[in-house]
Coordinates of C-alpha atoms in Angstrom, one line a residue:
X1 CA 27.4 -9.2 20.3
X2 CA 24.6 -11.4 21.9
X3 CA 22.1 -11.0 24.9
X4 CA 19.6 -13.2 26.2
X5 CA 16.1 -11.8 26.1
X6 CA 12.8 -13.7 26.7
X7 CA 14.8 -17.0 26.3
X8 CA 16.2 -16.0 23.1
X9 CA 19.5 -14.7 21.8
X10 CA 19.4 -11.7 20.2
X11 CA 22.1 -10.2 17.8
X12 CA 22.5 -6.6 18.7
X13 CA 22.2 -4.3 15.6
X14 CA 21.5 -0.7 15.4
X15 CA 18.6 0.1 13.0
X16 CA 19.3 2.9 10.6
X17 CA 17.0 5.9 11.1
X18 CA 15.2 5.4 7.8
X19 CA 14.4 2.0 8.8
X20 CA 13.0 3.2 12.2
X21 CA 10.9 5.6 10.3
X22 CA 9.5 3.0 7.9
X23 CA 8.7 0.5 10.8
X24 CA 7.2 3.1 13.1
X25 CA 4.9 4.2 10.4
X26 CA 4.1 0.7 9.4
X27 CA 3.0 0.4 13.3
X28 CA 1.1 3.3 13.4
X29 CA -0.9 2.5 10.3
X30 CA -1.6 -1.2 11.3
X31 CA -2.7 -0.1 14.7
X32 CA -5.2 2.4 13.4
X33 CA -6.4 0.3 10.2
X34 CA -6.9 -3.0 11.8
X35 CA -9.1 -4.1 9.0
X36 CA -6.6 -3.3 6.4
X37 CA -4.5 -6.1 4.8
X38 CA -0.8 -6.5 4.9
X39 CA -0.3 -5.2 1.4
X40 CA -2.8 -2.1 1.9
X41 CA -0.8 -1.0 4.9
X42 CA 2.6 -1.3 3.2
X43 CA 1.2 0.7 0.1
X44 CA 0.0 3.5 2.6
X45 CA 3.4 3.5 4.5
X46 CA 5.4 4.2 1.3
X47 CA 3.0 6.9 0.3
X48 CA 3.2 8.5 3.7
X49 CA 7.0 8.4 4.1
X50 CA 7.3 9.7 0.6
X51 CA 5.2 12.5 1.1
X52 CA 6.7 13.6 4.8
X53 CA 9.3 16.1 3.7
X54 CA 10.3 16.8 7.5
X55 CA 11.2 13.1 7.9
X56 CA 13.7 13.2 5.1
X57 CA 15.8 15.8 6.6
X58 CA 15.6 14.2 10.1
X59 CA 18.9 13.6 11.7
X60 CA 19.7 11.2 14.5
X61 CA 19.4 13.2 17.9
X62 CA 17.0 15.9 16.8
X63 CA 13.6 16.1 17.9
X64 CA 11.0 14.1 15.7
X65 CA 8.1 16.5 16.6
X66 CA 7.9 18.1 13.3
X67 CA 8.4 14.7 11.4
X68 CA 5.8 12.9 13.6
X69 CA 3.1 15.7 13.3
X70 CA 3.4 15.7 9.6
X71 CA 3.3 11.9 9.2
X72 CA 0.2 11.9 11.6
X73 CA -1.5 14.7 9.7
X74 CA -0.7 13.4 6.5
X75 CA -2.1 10.0 7.6
X76 CA -5.2 11.2 8.9
X77 CA -5.8 13.3 5.6
X78 CA -5.1 10.2 3.6
X79 CA -7.8 8.0 5.2
X80 CA -10.3 10.9 5.2
X81 CA -9.7 11.7 1.3
X82 CA -10.4 7.9 0.6
X83 CA -14.1 7.6 1.2
X84 CA -13.8 3.8 0.7
X85 CA -11.3 3.4 3.2
X86 CA -12.8 5.6 5.8
X87 CA -16.2 3.7 5.4
X88 CA -14.3 0.3 5.8
X89 CA -12.6 1.4 9.1
X90 CA -15.8 3.2 10.3
X91 CA -14.0 6.5 10.5
X92 CA -16.5 8.7 8.5
X93 CA -17.8 10.5 11.4
X94 CA -14.2 11.3 12.5
X95 CA -13.4 12.9 9.2
X96 CA -16.3 15.7 9.6
X97 CA -14.2 17.4 12.4
X98 CA -10.8 19.1 12.7
X99 CA -7.4 17.6 13.2
X100 CA -7.0 17.5 17.1
X101 CA -10.4 16.1 17.7
X102 CA -10.1 13.9 14.6
X103 CA -7.0 12.2 16.2
X104 CA -9.0 11.5 19.5
X105 CA -11.8 10.2 17.4
X106 CA -9.6 7.8 15.5
X107 CA -8.2 6.6 18.8
X108 CA -11.7 5.6 20.0
X109 CA -12.2 3.1 17.3
X110 CA -9.1 1.1 18.2
X111 CA -10.3 -2.5 19.4
X112 CA -8.0 -4.3 21.6
X113 CA -9.8 -7.7 21.4
X114 CA -9.8 -11.0 20.0
X115 CA -11.0 -10.4 16.9
X116 CA -7.7 -10.3 15.0
X117 CA -5.3 -13.3 14.9
X118 CA -2.7 -13.6 17.6
X119 CA 0.8 -13.0 16.7
X120 CA 2.0 -14.1 13.1
X121 CA 0.8 -17.8 12.8
X122 CA 3.1 -19.9 10.5
X123 CA 0.9 -22.5 8.5
X124 CA 3.9 -23.9 6.9
X125 CA 7.4 -23.6 8.4
X126 CA 9.4 -24.7 5.4
X127 CA 7.7 -21.9 3.6
X128 CA 8.6 -19.4 6.1
X129 CA 12.3 -20.4 6.3
X130 CA 12.2 -20.3 2.4
X131 CA 10.7 -16.6 2.5
X132 CA 13.1 -15.9 5.3
X133 CA 16.1 -17.0 3.1
X134 CA 14.9 -14.9 0.2
X135 CA 13.8 -11.9 1.9
X136 CA 14.4 -11.6 5.9
X137 CA 12.8 -8.1 6.1
X138 CA 9.5 -9.5 4.6
X139 CA 9.3 -11.9 8.0
X140 CA 10.1 -9.0 10.2
X141 CA 7.6 -6.7 8.5
X142 CA 5.0 -9.2 8.6
X143 CA 5.2 -9.9 12.1
X144 CA 5.0 -6.0 12.8
X145 CA 1.9 -5.9 10.6
X146 CA 0.2 -8.7 12.5
X147 CA 1.3 -7.5 16.3
X148 CA 0.2 -4.1 15.7
X149 CA -3.0 -4.7 14.4
X150 CA -3.7 -7.1 17.1
X151 CA -2.4 -4.9 20.0
X152 CA -3.3 -1.3 18.8
X153 CA -2.3 0.1 22.3
X154 CA 1.2 -1.8 22.3
X155 CA 4.0 0.9 22.3
X156 CA 6.1 0.9 19.2
X157 CA 9.4 0.3 20.8
X158 CA 8.2 -3.0 22.4
X159 CA 6.9 -4.1 18.9
X160 CA 10.2 -3.3 17.4
X161 CA 12.2 -5.0 20.1
X162 CA 9.6 -8.1 19.8
X163 CA 10.0 -8.1 16.1
X164 CA 13.8 -8.4 16.6
X165 CA 13.1 -11.4 19.0
X166 CA 10.8 -13.1 16.3
X167 CA 13.3 -12.6 13.6
X168 CA 16.0 -14.2 15.5
X169 CA 13.7 -17.3 16.6
X170 CA 13.0 -17.7 12.9
X171 CA 16.6 -17.7 11.9
X172 CA 17.4 -20.0 14.6
X173 CA 14.5 -22.5 14.0
X174 CA 15.0 -22.6 10.2
X175 CA 18.5 -24.3 11.1
X176 CA 16.9 -27.0 13.3
X177 CA 15.7 -30.4 12.1
X178 CA 12.3 -30.1 14.2
X179 CA 11.2 -26.8 13.2
X180 CA 7.9 -26.8 14.7
X181 CA 9.1 -27.7 18.3
X182 CA 11.7 -25.1 18.2
X183 CA 9.0 -22.5 17.2
X184 CA 6.8 -23.8 19.8
X185 CA 9.6 -23.2 22.5
X186 CA 10.8 -19.8 21.3
X187 CA 7.7 -18.0 20.3
X188 CA 5.6 -18.9 23.6
X189 CA 7.8 -16.5 25.8
X190 CA 7.5 -13.8 22.9
X191 CA 3.5 -14.2 22.8
X192 CA 3.3 -14.1 26.7
X193 CA 5.2 -11.0 27.1
X194 CA 3.3 -9.2 24.0
X195 CA -0.1 -10.1 25.6
X196 CA 1.0 -9.0 29.1
X197 CA 2.7 -5.7 28.2
X198 CA -0.1 -4.9 25.7
X199 CA -2.4 -5.0 28.7
X200 CA -0.2 -2.8 30.8
X201 CA 0.2 -0.2 28.0
X202 CA -3.4 -0.1 27.6
X203 CA -4.0 0.3 31.1
X204 CA -1.5 3.2 31.4
X205 CA -3.3 4.9 28.5
X206 CA -6.5 4.6 30.3
X207 CA -5.2 6.2 33.3
X208 CA -3.9 9.2 31.4
X209 CA -7.5 9.6 29.7
X210 CA -9.7 8.9 32.7
X211 CA -7.7 10.8 35.5
X212 CA -5.7 14.0 35.7
X213 CA -2.1 14.3 34.9
X214 CA -1.1 14.3 38.6
X215 CA -2.3 10.7 38.8
X216 CA -0.3 9.6 35.9
X217 CA 2.7 11.2 37.2
X218 CA 2.1 9.7 40.8
X219 CA 2.0 6.2 39.3
X220 CA 5.2 6.7 37.4
X221 CA 7.0 8.4 40.2
X222 CA 6.4 5.5 42.5
X223 CA 7.4 2.9 39.6
X224 CA 10.5 5.0 39.3
X225 CA 11.4 5.1 43.0
X226 CA 10.7 1.7 43.7
X227 CA 13.1 0.8 41.0
X228 CA 15.7 3.5 41.7
X229 CA 15.5 4.2 45.5
X230 CA 19.0 5.8 45.5
X231 CA 18.2 8.4 43.3
X232 CA 17.5 11.9 44.6
X233 CA 14.0 13.5 44.5
X234 CA 14.7 16.0 41.8
X235 CA 16.0 13.4 39.3
X236 CA 13.1 11.2 40.0
X237 CA 10.5 13.9 39.5
X238 CA 11.8 15.4 36.3
X239 CA 12.0 11.8 35.1
X240 CA 8.4 10.8 36.1
X241 CA 7.4 14.0 34.2
X242 CA 9.4 12.9 31.2
X243 CA 8.1 9.4 31.4
X244 CA 4.4 10.4 31.7
X245 CA 4.6 12.7 28.7
X246 CA 6.1 10.0 26.7
X247 CA 3.0 7.8 27.7
X248 CA 0.9 10.5 26.4
X249 CA 2.6 10.6 23.0
X250 CA 2.6 6.6 22.8
X251 CA -1.0 6.6 23.5
X252 CA -1.9 9.1 20.9
X253 CA -0.5 6.7 18.5
X254 CA 2.5 8.9 17.4
X255 CA 4.8 6.1 17.0
X256 CA 7.7 7.8 15.5
X257 CA 7.6 10.3 18.5
X258 CA 7.2 7.4 20.8
X259 CA 9.8 5.2 19.4
X260 CA 12.5 8.1 19.0
X261 CA 11.3 9.7 22.4
X262 CA 12.0 6.6 24.3
X263 CA 15.4 5.9 22.7
X264 CA 16.4 9.4 23.7
X265 CA 15.0 8.8 27.3
X266 CA 16.8 5.7 27.6
X267 CA 19.9 7.5 26.4
X268 CA 19.5 10.1 29.1
X269 CA 18.8 7.4 31.8
X270 CA 22.0 5.5 30.8
X271 CA 24.2 8.7 31.0
X272 CA 23.1 9.1 34.7
X273 CA 23.2 5.3 35.6
X274 CA 25.7 6.1 38.5
X275 CA 23.1 8.3 40.1
X276 CA 20.0 6.4 39.4
X277 CA 20.7 2.5 39.6
X278 CA 23.3 -0.1 39.6
X279 CA 20.9 -2.6 38.1
X280 CA 20.7 -1.0 34.6
X281 CA 24.4 -1.0 33.8
X282 CA 24.2 -4.3 31.6
X283 CA 21.1 -2.8 29.9
X284 CA 22.9 0.3 28.8
X285 CA 25.6 -1.9 27.1
X286 CA 22.9 -2.7 24.7
X287 CA 21.7 -0.8 21.7
X288 CA 18.3 0.2 20.3
X289 CA 15.8 -1.3 20.7
X290 CA 16.7 -3.7 23.4
X291 CA 18.2 -1.2 25.9
X292 CA 14.7 0.3 26.7
X293 CA 13.0 -3.0 27.3
X294 CA 15.7 -4.1 29.4
X295 CA 15.8 -1.1 31.6
X296 CA 12.1 -1.4 32.2
X297 CA 12.4 -5.0 33.3
X298 CA 15.4 -4.5 35.3
X299 CA 15.3 -5.2 39.2
X300 CA 14.6 -2.9 42.0
X301 CA 17.9 -1.5 43.1
X302 CA 18.9 -2.1 46.9
X303 CA 17.3 0.3 49.3
X304 CA 19.7 3.0 50.7
X305 CA 20.2 3.8 54.4
X306 CA 17.6 6.5 55.2
X307 CA 18.0 6.6 59.0
X308 CA 19.0 10.1 58.8
X309 CA 15.9 11.1 56.9
X310 CA 12.8 9.5 59.2
X311 CA 9.5 9.7 57.3
X312 CA 8.0 11.2 60.6
X313 CA 8.7 14.6 59.5
X314 CA 5.7 14.6 57.3
X315 CA 3.6 13.8 60.4
X316 CA 5.4 15.4 63.2
X317 CA 6.8 18.6 61.8
X318 CA 4.6 21.6 62.8
X319 CA 5.3 23.4 59.6
X320 CA 3.8 20.6 57.4
X321 CA 0.7 22.6 56.8
X322 CA 2.4 26.0 55.7
X323 CA 4.2 23.6 53.2
X324 CA 1.1 22.1 52.2
X325 CA -0.7 25.4 51.6
X326 CA 2.1 27.0 50.3
X327 CA 3.8 24.3 48.0
X328 CA 1.4 21.6 47.8
X329 CA 2.8 20.4 44.6
X330 CA 6.3 19.9 46.1
X331 CA 5.3 18.5 49.6
X332 CA 2.9 15.7 48.3
X333 CA 5.3 14.2 45.8
X334 CA 8.1 14.3 47.8
X335 CA 6.2 12.3 50.3
X336 CA 5.2 9.8 47.9
X337 CA 8.8 9.5 46.8
X338 CA 10.0 9.1 50.5
X339 CA 7.3 6.4 51.3
X340 CA 7.8 4.6 47.9
X341 CA 11.7 4.4 48.5
X342 CA 11.2 2.9 52.1
X343 CA 8.5 0.4 50.8
X344 CA 9.5 -1.0 47.6
X345 CA 7.9 -4.1 48.8
X346 CA 4.2 -2.8 48.5
X347 CA 2.2 -2.7 45.4
X348 CA 2.0 0.6 43.4
X349 CA -1.8 0.9 44.2
X350 CA -1.3 0.3 48.1
X351 CA 1.3 3.0 48.1
X352 CA -1.2 5.4 46.3
X353 CA -3.7 4.6 48.8
X354 CA -1.3 5.9 51.4
X355 CA -0.6 8.8 49.3
X356 CA -4.4 9.4 49.0
X357 CA -4.9 9.1 52.7
X358 CA -2.3 11.7 53.6
X359 CA -3.5 14.2 51.1
X360 CA -7.0 13.8 52.4
X361 CA -5.6 14.2 56.0
X362 CA -3.8 17.2 55.6
X363 CA -6.6 18.7 53.6
X364 CA -8.9 18.2 56.6
X365 CA -6.2 18.9 59.5
X366 CA -5.0 21.9 58.0
X367 CA -8.3 23.8 58.6
X368 CA -8.3 23.1 62.2
X369 CA -6.7 25.3 65.0
X370 CA -4.2 22.6 66.3
X371 CA -3.5 20.7 63.0
X372 CA -0.5 18.9 64.4
X373 CA -2.7 16.8 66.8
X374 CA -4.8 15.9 64.0
X375 CA -2.1 14.9 61.3
X376 CA 0.1 13.1 64.1
X377 CA -1.9 10.2 63.4
X378 CA -1.0 9.6 60.0
X379 CA 1.3 6.9 60.5
X380 CA -1.2 4.7 62.4
X381 CA -3.5 5.6 59.4
X382 CA -0.9 4.5 56.9
X383 CA -0.5 1.3 58.6
X384 CA -4.3 0.6 58.7
X385 CA -4.2 1.1 54.8
X386 CA -1.6 -1.4 54.4
X387 CA -3.0 -3.7 56.8
X388 CA -6.7 -3.7 55.2
X389 CA -5.3 -4.1 51.6
X390 CA -3.4 -7.2 52.8
X391 CA -6.2 -8.6 54.9
X392 CA -8.4 -8.6 51.8
X393 CA -6.1 -10.7 49.8
X394 CA -5.4 -12.9 52.6
X395 CA -9.3 -13.6 53.0
X396 CA -9.4 -13.9 49.2
X397 CA -6.6 -16.7 48.9
X398 CA -7.8 -18.4 52.1
X399 CA -11.4 -18.8 50.3
X400 CA -9.7 -20.1 47.2
X401 CA -7.8 -22.7 49.2
X402 CA -10.9 -23.6 51.3
X403 CA -13.1 -23.9 48.0
X404 CA -10.7 -25.4 45.6
X405 CA -10.1 -23.6 42.0
X406 CA -13.4 -24.7 40.4
X407 CA -16.0 -24.0 43.4
X408 CA -14.1 -20.8 43.8
X409 CA -14.5 -19.7 40.5
X410 CA -18.4 -20.5 40.9
X411 CA -18.4 -18.5 43.8
X412 CA -16.9 -15.5 41.9
X413 CA -19.7 -15.9 39.4
X414 CA -22.3 -15.6 41.9
X415 CA -20.9 -12.6 43.7
X416 CA -20.2 -10.7 40.5
X417 CA -23.3 -11.4 38.6
X418 CA -25.2 -9.9 41.8
X419 CA -22.8 -6.9 41.6
X420 CA -23.0 -6.4 37.7
X421 CA -25.9 -8.2 36.4
X422 CA -25.9 -6.1 33.2
X423 CA -23.0 -8.1 31.7
X424 CA -23.8 -10.8 29.6
X425 CA -23.1 -14.5 30.9
X426 CA -20.2 -15.1 28.8
X427 CA -18.5 -11.7 29.8
X428 CA -19.1 -12.5 33.5
X429 CA -17.5 -16.0 32.9
X430 CA -14.5 -14.4 31.3
X431 CA -14.2 -11.7 33.8
X432 CA -14.4 -14.1 36.9
X433 CA -12.0 -16.6 35.1
X434 CA -9.4 -13.9 34.8
X435 CA -9.8 -13.2 38.7
X436 CA -9.6 -16.8 39.4
X437 CA -6.6 -17.3 37.3
X438 CA -5.1 -14.2 39.1
X439 CA -5.7 -16.0 42.3
X440 CA -4.3 -19.3 41.3
X441 CA -1.1 -17.5 40.0
X442 CA -0.7 -15.2 42.9
X443 CA -1.9 -17.1 46.1
X444 CA 0.8 -19.7 46.3
X445 CA 3.3 -17.2 46.4
X446 CA 5.1 -15.9 49.6
X447 CA 3.4 -12.9 51.5
X448 CA 4.9 -9.8 49.8
X449 CA 4.9 -11.4 46.4
X450 CA 1.2 -12.5 46.9
X451 CA 0.1 -9.1 47.7
X452 CA 2.0 -7.4 44.9
X453 CA 1.0 -10.0 42.4
X454 CA -2.6 -9.8 43.4
X455 CA -3.1 -6.0 43.4
X456 CA -1.1 -5.6 40.1
X457 CA -3.5 -8.2 38.3
X458 CA -6.4 -7.0 39.7
X459 CA -5.9 -3.2 38.6
X460 CA -5.4 -4.5 34.8
X461 CA -8.7 -6.9 35.2
X462 CA -10.6 -4.1 36.7
X463 CA -9.3 -1.5 34.2
X464 CA -10.6 -3.6 31.3
X465 CA -14.1 -3.9 33.1
X466 CA -13.8 -0.1 33.5
X467 CA -13.1 0.3 29.6
X468 CA -16.1 -2.0 29.1
X469 CA -18.1 0.5 31.3
X470 CA -16.8 3.4 29.2
X471 CA -18.0 1.9 26.1
X472 CA -21.4 0.8 27.2
X473 CA -22.3 1.8 30.8
X474 CA -23.1 -1.2 33.2
X475 CA -24.6 0.4 36.4
X476 CA -24.0 3.6 38.9
X477 CA -22.0 1.4 41.3
X478 CA -19.3 0.4 38.6
X479 CA -19.2 3.9 37.1
X480 CA -18.6 5.2 40.9
X481 CA -15.7 2.4 41.3
X482 CA -14.2 3.4 37.8
X483 CA -14.1 7.1 38.1
X484 CA -13.8 8.3 42.0
X485 CA -10.4 7.1 43.1
X486 CA -7.9 5.2 41.0
X487 CA -6.1 4.2 44.2
X488 CA -9.0 2.9 45.7
X489 CA -10.6 1.2 42.7
X490 CA -10.1 -2.5 44.0
X491 CA -11.5 -1.6 47.4
X492 CA -14.3 -0.1 46.0
X493 CA -15.1 -3.1 43.7
X494 CA -14.4 -5.5 46.8
X495 CA -17.2 -3.6 48.7
X496 CA -19.6 -3.0 45.5
X497 CA -23.0 -4.1 46.8
X498 CA -25.8 -6.3 45.1
X499 CA -27.5 -4.2 42.4
X500 CA -30.8 -4.3 43.5
X501 CA -32.1 -1.8 40.7
X502 CA -31.5 -4.6 38.0
X503 CA -34.7 -6.4 36.9
X504 CA -33.7 -9.3 34.7
X505 CA -35.7 -9.7 31.4
X506 CA -37.7 -12.9 31.3
X507 CA -35.7 -15.5 29.7
X508 CA -36.8 -18.4 27.8
X509 CA -35.4 -22.0 28.9
X510 CA -33.3 -21.8 25.6
X511 CA -31.7 -18.7 26.5
X512 CA -30.9 -19.8 30.1
X513 CA -29.5 -23.4 29.2
X514 CA -28.2 -25.1 25.9
X515 CA -29.2 -28.6 25.7
X516 CA -27.6 -29.9 22.7
X517 CA -25.5 -32.9 21.6
X518 CA -22.7 -30.4 21.1
X519 CA -22.1 -30.6 24.6
X520 CA -20.9 -34.3 24.1
X521 CA -18.2 -33.2 21.9
X522 CA -17.3 -30.1 24.1
X523 CA -13.8 -30.2 25.5
X524 CA -13.8 -30.0 29.4
X525 CA -13.0 -26.3 29.4
X526 CA -15.8 -25.7 27.0
X527 CA -18.3 -27.6 29.3
X528 CA -17.3 -26.0 32.4
X529 CA -18.0 -22.3 30.5
X530 CA -21.5 -23.7 29.6
X531 CA -22.1 -24.8 33.3
X532 CA -20.9 -21.3 34.5
X533 CA -22.9 -19.3 31.9
X534 CA -26.1 -21.5 33.3
X535 CA -25.1 -20.4 36.7
X536 CA -24.9 -16.8 35.9
X537 CA -28.2 -16.8 34.0
X538 CA -29.8 -18.7 37.1
X539 CA -28.5 -16.0 39.5
X540 CA -29.7 -13.1 37.1
X541 CA -33.1 -14.6 37.1
X542 CA -33.3 -15.3 40.9
X543 CA -30.8 -13.5 42.8
X544 CA -32.0 -14.3 46.2
X545 CA -31.6 -17.8 45.8
X546 CA -29.0 -19.7 48.0
X547 CA -25.7 -20.8 46.7
X548 CA -26.8 -24.5 47.6
X549 CA -29.8 -24.1 45.5
X550 CA -27.8 -22.9 42.3
X551 CA -25.0 -25.6 42.9
X552 CA -27.8 -28.3 43.1
X553 CA -29.4 -27.4 39.8
X554 CA -25.7 -27.1 38.2
X555 CA -24.9 -30.6 39.6
X556 CA -28.2 -32.0 37.9
X557 CA -27.1 -30.1 34.7
X558 CA -24.0 -32.0 34.7
X559 CA -25.6 -35.4 35.4
X560 CA -28.3 -34.6 32.7
X561 CA -25.6 -34.0 30.1
X562 CA -23.7 -37.2 31.2
X563 CA -26.8 -39.2 30.8
X564 CA -27.9 -37.9 27.4
X565 CA -24.3 -38.3 26.1
X566 CA -24.3 -41.8 27.1
X567 CA -27.6 -42.6 25.4
X568 CA -27.8 -44.0 22.0
X569 CA -29.7 -41.3 20.8
X570 CA -28.3 -38.2 22.5
X571 CA -29.7 -35.7 20.3
X572 CA -33.5 -37.1 20.8
X573 CA -32.5 -37.2 24.5
X574 CA -31.6 -33.8 24.7
X575 CA -34.6 -32.7 22.6
X576 CA -36.8 -34.5 25.1
X577 CA -35.3 -32.7 28.1
X578 CA -35.8 -29.4 26.4
X579 CA -39.3 -29.9 25.9
X580 CA -39.8 -31.3 29.5
X581 CA -38.0 -28.0 30.5
X582 CA -40.1 -25.7 28.6
X583 CA -43.2 -27.4 30.1
X584 CA -42.1 -26.4 33.5
X585 CA -40.5 -22.8 33.2
X586 CA -36.9 -22.8 33.3
X587 CA -36.4 -26.2 35.1
X588 CA -34.0 -29.1 35.0
X589 CA -36.2 -32.1 35.0
X590 CA -35.7 -35.6 36.6
X591 CA -33.7 -37.6 34.0
X592 CA -33.5 -41.6 34.6
X593 CA -33.6 -41.1 38.3
X594 CA -31.3 -38.0 38.5
X595 CA -33.2 -36.6 41.4
X596 CA -36.3 -34.2 42.1
X597 CA -36.7 -31.5 39.5
X598 CA -35.5 -28.1 40.3
X599 CA -37.7 -25.3 38.8
X600 CA -36.1 -21.8 38.9
X601 CA -39.3 -20.3 39.6
X602 CA -39.2 -22.2 42.8
X603 CA -36.1 -20.4 43.9
X604 CA -36.5 -17.6 46.4

């Protein structure tokens, strides 16, 4: 049986439990020991599985908790008993504390960045096809290793699914005459999916760590209700709790429990598909590991007829305060459920804002003599929250359309350099590049899709910024936006003011601007990055300067580079300009009639 997933045809085969254990352990080890070689990981995996007696007697459908706990404990001991390995992976401090705290310490050292190669790169396609012919497992295991170390927060079940896609792509392309083109076509959707889902998984882990369990459960309740609006509240509430617990297991790096736990959760979901959603029926015909990924990516079910249960009961019933005081943990989730199933077109973050407003409204109104008069205005407040959220995005997209992509990115650099000047110029360029890319992707969509797309993109981009703040504090404003309210994180950053406490350290001309003949060989994207880094450094030095003054200097910089790159001795030309620039503090001088010299010290 075959199924189309991410553009590749997948042969549906059930993995034996012993294979699941070995692959899951391999993922766990590679995600923690990101600096270890493929062979080192395989050696550790063999030793762990051999020593984990609880796993040898594990049967299908049994709870994997004892097996996974033993594997994790054995793994941490193995690393800590090997001083060379602990030092290489920088875990020495973690090994001096007990098991529970030790695991948390190990998790802090996971690096989800670009230090490690992207998914398994094939230098010689003929060679990989030969390897696949001789040992198909080797190709799959190598992909699992590379993907796991590159994406340490990507959940194990997803890695197993993608490894099956990858394996199928290898088999298919090795039969083709133009193997290179085949690989490019079939691997790109896999790479893209892995990158996007890895960001989402890391974000979900951050929510679980940063905020209390009620926030994590609320996020899951909204997602599940939007996808399965016909399911009753008790089913959704139970499922949300189960999913939240599974996220915690996966985020703690317990890959065996994550893989087997999700498999069981998907089996339970499929056993209730008639009451949950009609859209998951094709997914439930699949076997592990494809079933889970399919269900997660399934469409939202059709909205039910809810006319007999008006939402107004939450703002017009005189007994709301009694429920709020006596059974707050029942009333608020039920409101979230009822609001979500009526507004599946809204982004999760917008629904959570409405939920937060309702919670705060009852907290205030239920202390008054006439609470009904107070909370009866709830509907208007909900509409205002949604309207304001949409208006922000509309204005954002209108500005992009007015300025064009390049100037819009420059505007974002100026704006965010003033808000978070503590970031390096490179960090600011990367952050604003992601924001601009989100606008390019989302703004052309129709209204409802545009709003969801922008909110969804912003939460991931801001989540990454907040993780950067967690690792190395940026400023008080960023800290407040990251930690105060998950629902209102985006509006908080939108309204973040200029950091007037920041005093830029004095920079030499070389630190602000790099004038070298390397610029002549740079690709257009690299050249744009250099211009934008210059712009960010200028804003840090003179935050009160006008945008026109900044753009004038940037234009002269571009003209200067063009002139020197056309000169016979470009290196000498650049050297002369650097010398002139140093004589006039942080300035871009007049070059062959380029125009008046712009001194940064002259900006006000």
